[in-house]
């Protein structure tokens, strides 16, 4: 049973000497001190590379000591090439930890034409070897060759300085070398920028760059820089950097691919299910975990349980109709599933509903989910996809806050629009009432002539009773004063009623504002902000108190005589009292002028008629004034409605511009997302047509209701506003748009101005728009969107993303995408595709098996069983082992289970030229050297 978590980043030192080297600085250093030094410095793997010797006894002793401390020891040897200028080139052979060292050492001494060279200022015990022949011998014996590189004089670069065709030979030697060992970190920049592209072009090979200690005294261990390899601590693990020379090797101080502990699943475990599932923990890698297995082997069950335990959106399972897809609780009441993060937090599948997920941001992409989203049925799936893209764009906190602000503004505009439309129809209704009242009033000219006639009659009466002209003038003034006092009383009564109605409306508005203000107050978290907020909006409470005080001025009670008196003395009560007094005083002053009952009666009739006519005239003028002012207000409200409609459109433009930066990073992957403001014409059309009279079919006259216009159709905002205005005018002003009997105008207008805008995100991948892509390609693009737009670094769970993708898309697009994204966040993926397993360089492979489902039987006690490890975990099949998962290594399981697995491994090795080198003559010809040039170097050993 595998207990590791696959290929992990560890510190390696692949150039380390012991006292067995002739030039070791302190021969008293013990093997124990060496292991202690390595452990203290966090080294997981060391290669012993003594000069010109493989000290078998020491290496085996170090391996035994290292095993106790978790340090792997690889045997090796350092060589010096024959003289090539200033200094010989240094190179190293590294062998498997289980290699037959006796045989290897015998072969190296007997078959590599080793010769001692004395003099030239060199130590007499230095041994120089022919470079090409020795490299060939190392590889023949199953070893890996590292060579000094960089700016030092003992590196492969020195070949250039010593031969007429040094560059060509250097490239030929590079084709045989596996690893470049740099002398200093700074050299890496030039090698990556210049040397590697040239070698890739000339010999089709990228060589890993490493840096090592070259330590000659364990008591003075000093590393130039940390060398991190992502591999199992073994020779097979080391070989992986040859296939992944850029992603599996890092020269840097800190551990690569940093991920927060809380966002990494460390291990998972089935609990309380008898022998249904293996009870052992399944370790996970921080990067790419691939789950493989035969049909019905439990691959998806494992992934589903991880998702079901952690996914915060439980409705997702209901929406996808997989809520009870793998439910074993009926058979095993104690069935559970446990997840533990790298941060040490654990969570169970069956837990209290109030317990939040320990990784709520996790993404789960079940089988066929991508295909369903990629279906071409836009009306059913297009909106879903647009929603997903939008949600991903606004997933990070900053963008989410911006979008929430936008939504709040849009909702505020919606409320404003409703209020404005209601106000519009209130004003429109009031205009109708005023115009109705105006129709009940007498003709203005008739009233004016009647007043003039009655005034003449009064004058004649006054003359008939013997009043002088001065008395008549005084009498007329008194009459006018009495009439004015009566008119004032009428105005006061009318205004009194209007103010009472307005007071009630304002009181309701203020009470609603106070309630909303209190809700905001309770939502504020910062005490300082709360104080500022409450101070700024204290006017609401003050206004409520002031309004209550003001309303009390209009309250009155009955007095003992049955009359009405105000409860409070104020300017209002004084104004009413003064009006009554003025009327009484004017009527009292008229008494002396009214002689005779008959004349008095005529006077009263005429004066009353004049007063009534003048009051009627005043009411008519007031009605005309109010109608005029209300029509101005109506136009203003209409303009507000259209202005607010445009404001909403501008809000959509603004949020698209604000979120644009979230999509820029995806362009490096060939993915382009462009935001557009769209208008849902079908939805508007339906809402209006549902209220329209079908027989008259007024809607057929308007472009706005064109049945060919879809929700994603392009439009010009100015034209859209004009189209809406024409419908509005037809509904309200011309009144030639016929609604059905149940519909009312106000609802039709509200429907007309409903915010049907939406932010639409157009997706383009490598110049191909999503709507025109094949289902398979669209599925991959949607996967890119889900992963690429998600700013969260939480794990991603994917079940068979290769479904419906062609092999080319898998081997190029999907594999490369996974290789890049696993560096940013943990990925757990179910697959049956060898390219994803091998070429995406999965760090951890989980092999699933269900007993009785495969061709080979297993005696494992568990129905569903799992094991895991790295690509480099290789163990030939043991035919005596009856437990299938234990019978072979991870590499062999991949080759056995995944169709094309063997070929994938073979192509991976061929791609990087491992185990196969071009013959030297063929290589020299490839880099354009003549036959004479080849013979000049006397390199017959290469051919």
mmCIF file of C-alpha atoms in Angstrom, residues 353-552:
data_model
loop_
_atom_site.group_PDB
_atom_site.id
_atom_site.type_symbol
_atom_site.label_atom_id
_atom_site.label_comp_id
_atom_site.label_asym_id
_atom_site.label_seq_id
_atom_site.Cartn_x
_atom_site.Cartn_y
_atom_site.Cartn_z
ATOM 1 C CA UNK A 353 -25.688 21.867 8.721
ATOM 2 C CA UNK A 354 -24.489 25.002 10.532
ATOM 3 C CA UNK A 355 -20.820 23.985 10.198
ATOM 4 C CA UNK A 356 -19.295 25.922 7.328
ATOM 5 C CA UNK A 357 -16.967 24.255 4.848
ATOM 6 C CA UNK A 358 -13.271 24.451 5.707
ATOM 7 C CA UNK A 359 -12.586 25.196 1.994
ATOM 8 C CA UNK A 360 -15.845 26.780 0.733
ATOM 9 C CA UNK A 361 -14.236 28.175 -2.451
ATOM 10 C CA UNK A 362 -13.529 24.712 -3.881
ATOM 11 C CA UNK A 363 -14.554 24.157 -7.531
ATOM 12 C CA UNK A 364 -16.245 20.944 -8.640
ATOM 13 C CA UNK A 365 -16.726 20.039 -12.301
ATOM 14 C CA UNK A 366 -18.604 16.717 -12.466
ATOM 15 C CA UNK A 367 -18.658 14.412 -15.452
ATOM 16 C CA UNK A 368 -20.454 15.876 -18.518
ATOM 17 C CA UNK A 369 -20.908 19.254 -16.755
ATOM 18 C CA UNK A 370 -18.726 21.040 -19.318
ATOM 19 C CA UNK A 371 -20.531 19.357 -22.204
ATOM 20 C CA UNK A 372 -23.922 20.473 -20.910
ATOM 21 C CA UNK A 373 -22.733 24.063 -20.664
ATOM 22 C CA UNK A 374 -21.281 23.885 -24.142
ATOM 23 C CA UNK A 375 -24.493 22.710 -25.836
ATOM 24 C CA UNK A 376 -25.592 25.116 -28.570
ATOM 25 C CA UNK A 377 -29.104 25.652 -27.188
ATOM 26 C CA UNK A 378 -28.540 29.313 -26.307
ATOM 27 C CA UNK A 379 -31.950 30.028 -24.850
ATOM 28 C CA UNK A 380 -31.567 27.199 -22.365
ATOM 29 C CA UNK A 381 -27.855 27.176 -21.732
ATOM 30 C CA UNK A 382 -26.516 30.503 -22.980
ATOM 31 C CA UNK A 383 -27.772 32.445 -19.996
ATOM 32 C CA UNK A 384 -26.398 29.812 -17.632
ATOM 33 C CA UNK A 385 -22.976 30.085 -19.209
ATOM 34 C CA UNK A 386 -23.038 33.882 -19.153
ATOM 35 C CA UNK A 387 -23.976 33.726 -15.473
ATOM 36 C CA UNK A 388 -21.079 31.376 -14.788
ATOM 37 C CA UNK A 389 -18.632 33.659 -16.607
ATOM 38 C CA UNK A 390 -19.964 36.695 -14.766
ATOM 39 C CA UNK A 391 -19.758 34.925 -11.408
ATOM 40 C CA UNK A 392 -16.172 33.933 -12.102
ATOM 41 C CA UNK A 393 -15.230 37.449 -13.194
ATOM 42 C CA UNK A 394 -16.586 38.905 -9.971
ATOM 43 C CA UNK A 395 -15.314 36.062 -7.804
ATOM 44 C CA UNK A 396 -12.472 37.997 -6.167
ATOM 45 C CA UNK A 397 -13.393 40.362 -3.349
ATOM 46 C CA UNK A 398 -12.595 43.628 -5.126
ATOM 47 C CA UNK A 399 -14.533 42.745 -8.281
ATOM 48 C CA UNK A 400 -17.338 41.264 -6.201
ATOM 49 C CA UNK A 401 -17.657 44.503 -4.245
ATOM 50 C CA UNK A 402 -17.727 46.508 -7.476
ATOM 51 C CA UNK A 403 -20.446 44.292 -8.909
ATOM 52 C CA UNK A 404 -22.482 44.461 -5.700
ATOM 53 C CA UNK A 405 -22.232 48.260 -5.807
ATOM 54 C CA UNK A 406 -23.395 48.148 -9.413
ATOM 55 C CA UNK A 407 -26.339 45.886 -8.554
ATOM 56 C CA UNK A 408 -27.308 48.171 -5.663
ATOM 57 C CA UNK A 409 -27.214 51.187 -7.957
ATOM 58 C CA UNK A 410 -29.319 49.378 -10.541
ATOM 59 C CA UNK A 411 -31.825 48.319 -7.860
ATOM 60 C CA UNK A 412 -31.927 51.873 -6.519
ATOM 61 C CA UNK A 413 -32.658 53.064 -10.042
ATOM 62 C CA UNK A 414 -35.386 50.422 -10.296
ATOM 63 C CA UNK A 415 -37.023 51.755 -7.144
ATOM 64 C CA UNK A 416 -36.656 55.328 -8.373
ATOM 65 C CA UNK A 417 -38.214 54.354 -11.684
ATOM 66 C CA UNK A 418 -41.208 52.756 -9.954
ATOM 67 C CA UNK A 419 -41.677 55.861 -7.789
ATOM 68 C CA UNK A 420 -41.290 58.222 -10.744
ATOM 69 C CA UNK A 421 -43.751 56.253 -12.891
ATOM 70 C CA UNK A 422 -46.252 56.203 -10.023
ATOM 71 C CA UNK A 423 -45.713 59.946 -9.558
ATOM 72 C CA UNK A 424 -46.171 60.438 -13.313
ATOM 73 C CA UNK A 425 -49.546 58.716 -13.224
ATOM 74 C CA UNK A 426 -50.534 60.507 -10.002
ATOM 75 C CA UNK A 427 -49.860 63.803 -11.743
ATOM 76 C CA UNK A 428 -51.626 62.589 -14.862
ATOM 77 C CA UNK A 429 -54.611 61.572 -12.741
ATOM 78 C CA UNK A 430 -54.590 64.909 -10.955
ATOM 79 C CA UNK A 431 -54.553 66.741 -14.275
ATOM 80 C CA UNK A 432 -57.588 64.697 -15.267
ATOM 81 C CA UNK A 433 -59.346 65.617 -12.011
ATOM 82 C CA UNK A 434 -58.508 69.307 -12.437
ATOM 83 C CA UNK A 435 -59.689 69.296 -16.023
ATOM 84 C CA UNK A 436 -62.875 67.537 -14.848
ATOM 85 C CA UNK A 437 -63.419 70.219 -12.223
ATOM 86 C CA UNK A 438 -62.807 72.909 -14.827
ATOM 87 C CA UNK A 439 -65.572 71.486 -16.975
ATOM 88 C CA UNK A 440 -68.070 71.965 -14.122
ATOM 89 C CA UNK A 441 -67.271 75.669 -13.781
ATOM 90 C CA UNK A 442 -69.280 78.448 -15.523
ATOM 91 C CA UNK A 443 -67.995 80.273 -18.538
ATOM 92 C CA UNK A 444 -65.367 82.830 -17.552
ATOM 93 C CA UNK A 445 -66.759 85.606 -19.801
ATOM 94 C CA UNK A 446 -70.282 85.069 -18.479
ATOM 95 C CA UNK A 447 -69.027 85.388 -14.903
ATOM 96 C CA UNK A 448 -67.149 88.596 -15.683
ATOM 97 C CA UNK A 449 -70.231 90.150 -17.419
ATOM 98 C CA UNK A 450 -72.496 89.025 -14.563
ATOM 99 C CA UNK A 451 -70.198 90.669 -12.012
ATOM 100 C CA UNK A 452 -70.182 93.893 -14.039
ATOM 101 C CA UNK A 453 -73.991 93.847 -14.355
ATOM 102 C CA UNK A 454 -74.514 93.203 -10.626
ATOM 103 C CA UNK A 455 -72.118 95.966 -9.703
ATOM 104 C CA UNK A 456 -74.159 98.397 -11.844
ATOM 105 C CA UNK A 457 -77.359 97.227 -10.150
ATOM 106 C CA UNK A 458 -75.834 97.813 -6.747
ATOM 107 C CA UNK A 459 -74.837 101.286 -7.757
ATOM 108 C CA UNK A 460 -78.381 102.035 -8.947
ATOM 109 C CA UNK A 461 -79.825 100.725 -5.670
ATOM 110 C CA UNK A 462 -77.438 102.817 -3.653
ATOM 111 C CA UNK A 463 -78.398 105.913 -5.603
ATOM 112 C CA UNK A 464 -82.091 105.135 -5.198
ATOM 113 C CA UNK A 465 -81.825 105.178 -1.428
ATOM 114 C CA UNK A 466 -80.191 108.581 -1.469
ATOM 115 C CA UNK A 467 -76.571 107.744 -0.861
ATOM 116 C CA UNK A 468 -74.063 110.320 -1.957
ATOM 117 C CA UNK A 469 -71.282 109.456 -4.323
ATOM 118 C CA UNK A 470 -68.791 109.431 -1.443
ATOM 119 C CA UNK A 471 -71.065 107.143 0.527
ATOM 120 C CA UNK A 472 -71.460 104.884 -2.486
ATOM 121 C CA UNK A 473 -67.641 104.685 -2.881
ATOM 122 C CA UNK A 474 -67.229 103.871 0.802
ATOM 123 C CA UNK A 475 -70.037 101.335 0.599
ATOM 124 C CA UNK A 476 -68.405 99.653 -2.462
ATOM 125 C CA UNK A 477 -65.077 99.471 -0.642
ATOM 126 C CA UNK A 478 -66.706 97.845 2.366
ATOM 127 C CA UNK A 479 -68.490 95.349 0.074
ATOM 128 C CA UNK A 480 -65.182 94.520 -1.646
ATOM 129 C CA UNK A 481 -63.491 94.078 1.700
ATOM 130 C CA UNK A 482 -66.245 91.690 2.854
ATOM 131 C CA UNK A 483 -66.008 89.726 -0.382
ATOM 132 C CA UNK A 484 -62.189 89.509 -0.039
ATOM 133 C CA UNK A 485 -62.544 88.270 3.534
ATOM 134 C CA UNK A 486 -64.962 85.571 2.371
ATOM 135 C CA UNK A 487 -62.575 84.562 -0.460
ATOM 136 C CA UNK A 488 -59.688 84.308 2.017
ATOM 137 C CA UNK A 489 -61.748 82.030 4.236
ATOM 138 C CA UNK A 490 -62.452 79.746 1.269
ATOM 139 C CA UNK A 491 -58.735 79.656 0.335
ATOM 140 C CA UNK A 492 -57.724 78.920 3.923
ATOM 141 C CA UNK A 493 -60.126 75.975 4.109
ATOM 142 C CA UNK A 494 -58.909 74.588 0.760
ATOM 143 C CA UNK A 495 -55.221 74.951 1.636
ATOM 144 C CA UNK A 496 -55.854 73.458 5.070
ATOM 145 C CA UNK A 497 -57.062 70.214 3.478
ATOM 146 C CA UNK A 498 -54.115 70.061 1.025
ATOM 147 C CA UNK A 499 -51.562 70.450 3.820
ATOM 148 C CA UNK A 500 -53.239 67.752 5.926
ATOM 149 C CA UNK A 501 -52.959 65.298 2.995
ATOM 150 C CA UNK A 502 -49.306 66.209 2.390
ATOM 151 C CA UNK A 503 -48.480 65.864 6.068
ATOM 152 C CA UNK A 504 -49.714 62.256 5.983
ATOM 153 C CA UNK A 505 -47.594 61.441 2.906
ATOM 154 C CA UNK A 506 -44.445 62.987 4.378
ATOM 155 C CA UNK A 507 -44.964 61.190 7.690
ATOM 156 C CA UNK A 508 -45.123 57.827 5.857
ATOM 157 C CA UNK A 509 -41.983 58.600 3.831
ATOM 158 C CA UNK A 510 -40.023 59.637 6.913
ATOM 159 C CA UNK A 511 -41.109 56.531 8.819
ATOM 160 C CA UNK A 512 -39.933 54.308 5.924
ATOM 161 C CA UNK A 513 -36.625 56.179 5.760
ATOM 162 C CA UNK A 514 -36.096 55.767 9.478
ATOM 163 C CA UNK A 515 -36.749 52.019 9.233
ATOM 164 C CA UNK A 516 -34.223 51.651 6.377
ATOM 165 C CA UNK A 517 -31.709 53.817 8.224
ATOM 166 C CA UNK A 518 -31.998 51.573 11.286
ATOM 167 C CA UNK A 519 -31.371 48.475 9.150
ATOM 168 C CA UNK A 520 -28.213 50.035 7.700
ATOM 169 C CA UNK A 521 -27.140 51.073 11.192
ATOM 170 C CA UNK A 522 -27.326 47.483 12.469
ATOM 171 C CA UNK A 523 -25.289 46.256 9.463
ATOM 172 C CA UNK A 524 -22.356 48.644 10.041
ATOM 173 C CA UNK A 525 -19.359 47.013 11.727
ATOM 174 C CA UNK A 526 -16.948 49.877 12.459
ATOM 175 C CA UNK A 527 -17.988 51.964 15.447
ATOM 176 C CA UNK A 528 -16.427 55.134 14.037
ATOM 177 C CA UNK A 529 -18.320 54.718 10.766
ATOM 178 C CA UNK A 530 -21.543 54.107 12.700
ATOM 179 C CA UNK A 531 -21.130 57.390 14.577
ATOM 180 C CA UNK A 532 -20.513 59.320 11.361
ATOM 181 C CA UNK A 533 -23.482 57.630 9.686
ATOM 182 C CA UNK A 534 -25.892 58.304 12.569
ATOM 183 C CA UNK A 535 -24.712 61.894 12.833
ATOM 184 C CA UNK A 536 -25.210 62.460 9.113
ATOM 185 C CA UNK A 537 -28.703 60.979 9.110
ATOM 186 C CA UNK A 538 -29.888 62.389 12.438
ATOM 187 C CA UNK A 539 -31.958 64.840 10.390
ATOM 188 C CA UNK A 540 -34.465 62.018 9.739
ATOM 189 C CA UNK A 541 -35.298 61.697 13.432
ATOM 190 C CA UNK A 542 -35.299 65.488 13.831
ATOM 191 C CA UNK A 543 -37.597 65.793 10.816
ATOM 192 C CA UNK A 544 -40.048 63.265 12.285
ATOM 193 C CA UNK A 545 -40.168 65.250 15.536
ATOM 194 C CA UNK A 546 -40.503 68.567 13.685
ATOM 195 C CA UNK A 547 -43.260 67.164 11.484
ATOM 196 C CA UNK A 548 -45.158 65.909 14.530
ATOM 197 C CA UNK A 549 -44.870 69.393 16.029
ATOM 198 C CA UNK A 550 -46.027 70.948 12.771
ATOM 199 C CA UNK A 551 -48.990 68.533 12.443
ATOM 200 C CA UNK A 552 -50.151 69.455 15.941
#
